[in-house]
Short mmCIF file of C-alpha atoms and ligand atoms in Angstrom, two decimals:
data_model
loop_
_atom_site.label_atom_id
_atom_site.label_comp_id
_atom_site.label_asym_id
_atom_site.label_seq_id
_atom_site.Cartn_x
_atom_site.Cartn_y
_atom_site.Cartn_z
CA MET A 1 70.35 88.03 88.26
CA GLN A 2 73.30 88.74 85.95
CA ASP A 3 70.97 88.67 82.91
CA THR A 4 68.75 91.33 84.48
CA LEU A 5 71.79 93.47 85.20
CA ILE A 6 73.02 93.12 81.62
CA GLU A 7 69.55 94.08 80.31
CA GLU A 8 69.53 97.14 82.57
CA ILE A 9 72.97 98.17 81.29
CA ARG A 10 71.83 97.76 77.68
CA ALA A 11 68.75 99.93 78.24
CA LEU A 12 70.76 102.62 80.08
CA LYS A 13 73.34 102.72 77.29
CA ILE A 14 70.61 103.44 74.74
CA LYS A 15 68.95 106.01 76.99
CA HIS A 16 72.19 107.97 77.50
CA ASN A 17 73.82 107.33 74.10
CA ALA A 18 76.69 105.65 75.92
CA VAL A 19 79.29 103.03 75.06
CA ILE A 20 81.46 100.84 77.28
CA LEU A 21 85.17 100.76 76.54
CA ALA A 22 86.93 97.96 78.41
CA HIS A 23 90.57 97.04 78.81
CA ASN A 24 91.75 93.51 77.99
CA TYR A 25 92.43 92.85 81.71
CA GLU A 26 88.86 93.46 82.86
CA PRO A 27 86.89 90.59 84.51
CA GLU A 28 85.15 88.25 82.05
CA PRO A 29 81.53 89.52 82.36
CA ILE A 30 82.73 93.04 81.59
CA GLN A 31 84.76 91.94 78.57
CA ASP A 32 81.64 90.14 77.33
CA ILE A 33 79.37 93.20 77.46
CA ALA A 34 81.92 95.79 76.26
CA ASP A 35 81.22 97.69 73.05
CA PHE A 36 84.93 97.89 72.56
CA LEU A 37 87.70 95.83 74.12
CA GLY A 38 91.37 96.61 73.62
CA ASP A 39 94.80 97.66 74.84
CA SER A 40 95.60 101.19 76.02
CA LEU A 41 96.35 102.52 72.53
CA ALA A 42 93.25 100.99 70.96
CA LEU A 43 91.04 102.37 73.78
CA ALA A 44 92.43 105.89 73.25
CA ARG A 45 91.89 105.65 69.49
CA TRP A 46 88.39 104.30 69.93
CA ALA A 47 87.41 106.98 72.45
CA LYS A 48 88.46 109.62 69.92
CA LYS A 49 86.53 107.96 67.09
CA SER A 50 83.32 107.16 68.96
CA LYS A 51 80.13 109.09 68.18
CA ALA A 52 78.62 108.34 71.61
CA GLU A 53 77.98 111.18 74.06
CA VAL A 54 79.00 109.18 77.12
CA LEU A 55 82.06 106.93 77.41
CA VAL A 56 82.13 104.47 80.31
CA LEU A 57 85.75 103.51 80.86
CA ALA A 58 85.92 99.99 82.30
CA GLY A 59 89.59 100.16 83.14
CA VAL A 60 91.79 102.29 85.38
CA TYR A 61 91.80 106.00 86.12
CA PHE A 62 94.56 107.11 83.75
CA MET A 63 92.61 105.52 80.87
CA ALA A 64 89.56 107.63 81.73
CA GLU A 65 91.75 110.73 81.98
CA THR A 66 93.27 109.94 78.58
CA ALA A 67 89.78 109.66 77.08
CA SER A 68 88.78 112.95 78.71
CA ILE A 69 91.85 114.73 77.30
CA LEU A 70 91.24 113.37 73.80
CA CYS A 71 87.46 113.93 73.87
CA PRO A 72 86.65 117.09 75.89
CA ASP A 73 83.09 117.22 74.52
CA LYS A 74 82.15 113.75 75.72
CA GLU A 75 81.20 112.80 79.24
CA VAL A 76 83.74 110.29 80.51
CA LEU A 77 82.71 108.08 83.43
CA ILE A 78 84.76 105.65 85.49
CA PRO A 79 82.62 103.17 87.48
CA ASP A 80 85.07 103.27 90.44
CA PRO A 81 87.25 106.36 90.91
CA ASP A 82 89.63 104.41 93.16
CA ALA A 83 90.73 102.15 90.29
CA GLY A 84 94.25 103.56 90.13
CA CYS A 85 97.54 102.11 88.89
CA SER A 86 100.62 101.24 90.97
CA LEU A 87 102.86 102.04 88.00
CA ALA A 88 101.36 105.49 87.37
CA ASP A 89 101.90 106.24 91.09
CA THR A 90 105.68 105.75 90.85
CA ILE A 91 106.31 109.29 89.61
CA THR A 92 104.93 112.66 90.74
CA PRO A 93 105.02 115.94 88.79
CA GLU A 94 107.53 117.32 91.34
CA GLN A 95 109.89 114.40 90.69
CA LEU A 96 109.58 114.84 86.94
CA ILE A 97 110.29 118.58 87.16
CA LEU A 98 113.49 117.82 89.10
CA TRP A 99 114.53 115.12 86.61
CA LYS A 100 113.96 117.49 83.69
CA LYS A 101 116.21 120.07 85.39
CA GLN A 102 119.04 117.51 85.33
CA TYR A 103 118.58 117.03 81.55
CA PRO A 104 117.24 120.38 80.31
CA HIS A 105 117.54 119.46 76.60
CA ALA A 106 116.03 115.97 76.87
CA VAL A 107 112.83 114.81 75.22
CA VAL A 108 110.35 113.36 77.75
CA VAL A 109 108.58 110.16 76.67
CA SER A 110 105.89 109.04 79.10
CA TYR A 111 104.16 105.71 79.05
CA VAL A 112 100.39 106.23 78.93
CA ASN A 113 100.23 104.69 82.45
CA THR A 114 100.76 108.12 84.04
CA SER A 115 98.57 110.88 85.49
CA ALA A 116 97.32 113.76 83.33
CA ALA A 117 99.70 116.07 85.25
CA ILE A 118 102.70 113.95 84.15
CA LYS A 119 101.46 113.90 80.56
CA ALA A 120 101.22 117.70 80.67
CA LEU A 121 104.97 117.79 81.43
CA SER A 122 105.85 115.36 78.61
CA ASP A 123 106.74 115.70 74.92
CA TYR A 124 105.46 112.30 73.81
CA CYS A 125 103.24 109.61 75.25
CA CYS A 126 103.48 105.99 74.17
CA THR A 127 101.92 102.65 75.00
CA SER A 128 103.52 99.22 75.09
CA SER A 129 102.40 98.66 71.49
CA ASN A 130 104.12 101.74 70.02
CA ALA A 131 106.92 102.67 72.49
CA ILE A 132 109.69 101.55 70.12
CA LYS A 133 108.17 103.42 67.15
CA VAL A 134 107.69 106.58 69.23
CA VAL A 135 111.33 106.56 70.37
CA GLU A 136 112.54 105.84 66.83
CA SER A 137 110.63 108.89 65.60
CA ILE A 138 112.81 111.14 67.84
CA ASP A 139 116.14 112.65 66.70
CA PRO A 140 118.83 110.07 67.70
CA ASP A 141 121.12 112.84 69.02
CA ARG A 142 118.61 113.95 71.68
CA ASP A 143 118.68 112.62 75.24
CA ILE A 144 115.41 110.88 76.15
CA LEU A 145 113.85 110.63 79.60
CA PHE A 146 111.66 107.52 79.48
CA LEU A 147 109.17 107.01 82.31
CA PRO A 148 107.84 105.50 84.48
CA ASP A 149 108.27 101.78 83.67
CA PHE A 150 111.81 100.49 84.08
CA PHE A 151 111.19 97.17 82.32
CA LEU A 152 109.44 98.67 79.29
CA GLY A 153 112.16 101.36 79.15
CA SER A 154 114.89 98.69 79.24
CA HIS A 155 113.13 96.83 76.43
CA VAL A 156 113.01 100.03 74.35
CA VAL A 157 116.76 100.58 74.97
CA ARG A 158 117.47 96.97 73.95
CA MET A 159 115.41 97.22 70.73
CA THR A 160 116.41 100.72 69.59
CA LYS A 161 120.07 100.34 70.72
CA ARG A 162 120.03 104.01 71.74
CA LYS A 163 122.61 104.93 74.36
CA ASN A 164 121.08 108.24 75.42
CA ILE A 165 117.83 106.97 76.98
CA HIS A 166 117.50 107.54 80.74
CA VAL A 167 114.91 105.25 82.29
CA TRP A 168 112.82 105.96 85.42
CA ASN A 169 112.86 103.22 88.07
CA GLY A 170 109.10 102.55 88.29
CA GLU A 171 107.27 99.26 87.98
CA CYS A 172 103.82 97.72 87.89
CA HIS A 173 103.55 95.50 90.95
CA VAL A 174 101.52 92.89 89.01
CA HIS A 175 103.97 92.44 86.13
CA ALA A 176 107.09 92.86 88.26
CA ALA A 177 105.91 89.96 90.45
CA ILE A 178 105.94 87.43 87.59
CA GLU A 179 109.15 85.75 88.69
CA ASN A 180 111.78 84.34 86.35
CA GLU A 181 111.73 80.93 87.97
CA VAL A 182 107.93 80.54 87.94
CA MET A 183 107.79 81.58 84.28
CA VAL A 184 110.64 79.21 83.26
CA ASN A 185 109.05 76.30 85.17
CA THR A 186 105.70 76.90 83.45
CA VAL A 187 107.41 76.96 80.03
CA ARG A 188 109.17 73.64 80.84
CA HIS A 189 105.79 72.04 81.57
CA TYR A 190 104.62 72.80 78.01
CA PRO A 191 107.30 71.73 75.52
CA GLY A 192 106.74 73.33 72.10
CA ALA A 193 104.70 76.23 73.54
CA GLU A 194 105.40 79.82 72.55
CA LEU A 195 106.03 82.34 75.30
CA LEU A 196 104.20 85.70 75.09
CA VAL A 197 105.56 88.33 77.49
CA HIS A 198 104.29 91.82 78.23
CA PRO A 199 107.19 94.34 78.29
CA GLU A 200 106.17 95.54 81.79
CA CYS A 201 107.24 92.12 83.13
CA GLY A 202 110.35 91.83 85.28
CA CYS A 203 111.02 88.49 83.56
CA THR A 204 111.45 89.94 80.03
CA THR A 205 115.26 89.63 79.98
CA ARG A 206 115.08 86.04 81.25
CA ALA A 207 112.39 85.20 78.68
CA LEU A 208 114.62 86.40 75.84
CA ALA A 209 117.46 84.22 77.17
CA ILE A 210 115.38 81.02 76.75
CA PRO A 211 116.87 79.09 73.79
CA PRO A 212 114.39 78.99 70.84
CA LYS A 213 114.51 75.17 70.85
CA GLU A 214 112.92 75.32 74.34
CA ALA A 215 110.38 78.06 73.55
CA GLU A 216 110.07 80.99 71.14
CA SER A 217 109.67 84.20 73.19
CA ARG A 218 107.82 87.29 71.94
CA ILE A 219 107.59 90.60 73.79
CA LEU A 220 104.16 92.08 72.99
CA SER A 221 101.45 94.44 74.24
CA THR A 222 98.09 92.86 75.09
CA ASP A 223 96.64 93.56 71.61
CA GLY A 224 99.98 92.42 70.14
CA MET A 225 99.53 89.07 71.92
CA LEU A 226 95.99 88.77 70.58
CA SER A 227 96.98 89.34 66.96
CA TYR A 228 100.05 87.14 67.28
CA ALA A 229 98.04 84.23 68.74
CA ARG A 230 95.46 84.48 65.94
CA THR A 231 98.03 83.84 63.20
CA SER A 232 100.71 81.73 64.89
CA PRO A 233 100.75 78.04 63.89
CA ALA A 234 101.62 77.11 67.51
CA SER A 235 98.88 75.36 69.49
CA THR A 236 100.03 76.21 73.03
CA PHE A 237 101.08 79.55 74.53
CA VAL A 238 102.44 80.49 77.93
CA VAL A 239 101.29 84.03 78.66
CA ALA A 240 103.20 86.37 80.99
CA THR A 241 100.84 89.24 81.75
CA GLU A 242 97.72 90.02 83.82
CA VAL A 243 95.52 86.89 83.72
CA GLY A 244 92.38 88.73 82.52
CA LEU A 245 93.79 88.58 78.98
CA LEU A 246 93.47 84.79 78.92
CA HIS A 247 89.67 85.03 78.62
CA ARG A 248 89.85 86.87 75.32
CA LEU A 249 92.75 84.74 74.02
CA ARG A 250 90.74 81.57 74.72
CA LYS A 251 87.48 82.96 73.36
CA GLU A 252 89.08 84.04 70.08
CA ASN A 253 91.16 80.86 69.66
CA PRO A 254 89.04 77.95 70.94
CA ASP A 255 91.38 75.35 69.37
CA LYS A 256 94.49 76.68 71.08
CA THR A 257 95.71 76.34 74.67
CA PHE A 258 96.69 79.37 76.78
CA VAL A 259 98.41 78.97 80.12
CA ALA A 260 99.23 81.77 82.58
CA ALA A 261 102.97 82.08 83.31
CA HIS A 262 101.92 83.04 86.83
CA ASP A 263 98.33 82.41 88.05
CA ASP A 264 98.49 85.18 90.66
CA ALA A 265 99.10 87.99 88.16
CA LEU A 266 95.80 89.75 88.84
CA CYS A 267 95.51 93.55 88.80
CA PRO A 268 93.46 94.61 91.84
CA PHE A 269 92.63 97.96 90.21
CA MET A 270 91.24 96.49 86.97
CA ASN A 271 89.19 94.11 89.12
CA MET A 272 87.55 96.93 91.06
CA ILE A 273 85.16 97.40 88.13
CA SER A 274 81.99 95.29 88.25
CA LEU A 275 78.72 95.03 86.31
CA GLU A 276 76.87 96.65 89.25
CA LYS A 277 79.27 99.61 89.24
CA ILE A 278 78.86 99.99 85.46
CA ARG A 279 75.06 99.97 85.87
CA ASP A 280 75.33 102.63 88.58
CA ALA A 281 77.74 104.69 86.49
CA LEU A 282 75.12 104.81 83.73
CA ARG A 283 72.19 105.25 86.09
CA TYR A 284 73.65 108.11 88.15
CA GLY A 285 76.17 109.60 85.71
CA GLN A 286 79.05 108.76 88.06
CA TYR A 287 82.01 109.20 88.37
CA VAL A 288 82.79 111.99 85.95
CA VAL A 289 86.45 112.29 84.95
CA LYS A 290 87.26 115.76 83.65
CA VAL A 291 90.78 117.05 83.22
CA SER A 292 91.15 120.80 83.87
CA PRO A 293 91.55 122.91 80.69
CA ALA A 294 95.07 124.08 81.71
CA VAL A 295 96.37 120.52 82.13
CA ARG A 296 94.39 119.24 79.15
CA THR A 297 95.87 121.74 76.68
CA LYS A 298 99.41 120.62 77.57
CA ALA A 299 98.67 116.89 77.89
CA LEU A 300 96.88 116.78 74.53
CA ILE A 301 100.10 117.41 72.58
CA PRO A 302 102.00 114.24 73.68
CA LEU A 303 98.79 112.20 73.51
CA GLU A 304 98.00 113.30 69.94
CA ARG A 305 101.57 112.30 69.01
CA MET A 306 101.00 108.87 70.60
CA VAL A 307 97.76 108.30 68.72
CA ALA A 308 99.35 109.45 65.45
CA VAL A 309 102.29 107.00 65.67
CA GLY A 310 100.88 103.69 64.42
P1 13P B 1 98.51 97.46 77.21
O1 13P B 1 97.10 97.05 77.23
O2 13P B 1 98.66 98.74 76.50
O3 13P B 1 99.41 96.39 76.70
O4 13P B 1 98.95 97.82 78.71
C1 13P B 1 98.97 96.99 79.75
C2 13P B 1 98.68 97.59 81.05
O5 13P B 1 99.25 97.28 82.04
C3 13P B 1 97.61 98.53 81.15
O6 13P B 1 97.55 98.93 82.44
FE1 SF4 B 2 98.65 99.52 86.44
FE2 SF4 B 2 99.85 97.17 86.46
FE3 SF4 B 2 97.25 97.27 86.86
FE4 SF4 B 2 98.24 97.81 84.42
S1 SF4 B 2 98.30 95.88 85.49
S2 SF4 B 2 96.68 98.98 85.52
S3 SF4 B 2 100.16 98.80 84.97
S4 SF4 B 2 98.80 98.15 88.20
#
């Protein structure tokens, strides 16, 4: 049954000159058929580089919008238009306009997990893999409004030591729910393991407080975790992020052990995408994600800056 579905998807991709771009949190069968698998920054870069006419975004809505902004000539499809993001929903354009009024000279840095309308009101976008670099590229005397993720923002403040960053109080419900105690208990079960933590996690500060003799902690994006695990001499890793990433970590490193810091860390939005919905997306050309030209023109500037910062 699944083989037939995969064959159908392959044939439809050829017919429509389409590629499938999947995020590292997608369910296993989708990761396995993706033409490209990566973190938010890598997906944006790949969308821009691809020669295909149709991009099927196996991920969440803001990722499809990002691809549409960067590639206006390509048809961008999301297999389920309800695949949203609890973090992106924590700020509305009206709220951002009010915040900007309080700090009229501030530079607005928006995490890529935001709507196109928020990006259009921003100066820079960033992802978890380049947030520190993006902030460091900004004049240190300028105030910065960093949104919407409080934990990523706090990590950027900690790493850049900048005093003039104001951080929005948003969170991803999946990462925020990875509790300190559960993470610490998991680490204690695996002496000698390294701890890999996504900066959206509420447990980041606690992870950094773990003495290195108990576990080395690294704060990394999903692609950052993948490249770190490839080269680290450690054999066991406790991973604090959405559990979909474990599939790729295990596949790429069959001799190493990867344990979820919290087994329940599953993003319901990423898991709304299925092979059937991808087949239907290709078969019926649904659901088209197209950002209006007025919003696109403004949102392209911060996104181009994000893609340019390595
Ligand atoms: P990255 O893949 O950029 O690390 O982001 C994680 C995430 O939560 C995407 O929604
Ligand atoms: Fe959004 Fe969190 Fe899901 Fe990522 S894991 S898509 S931030 S809800």
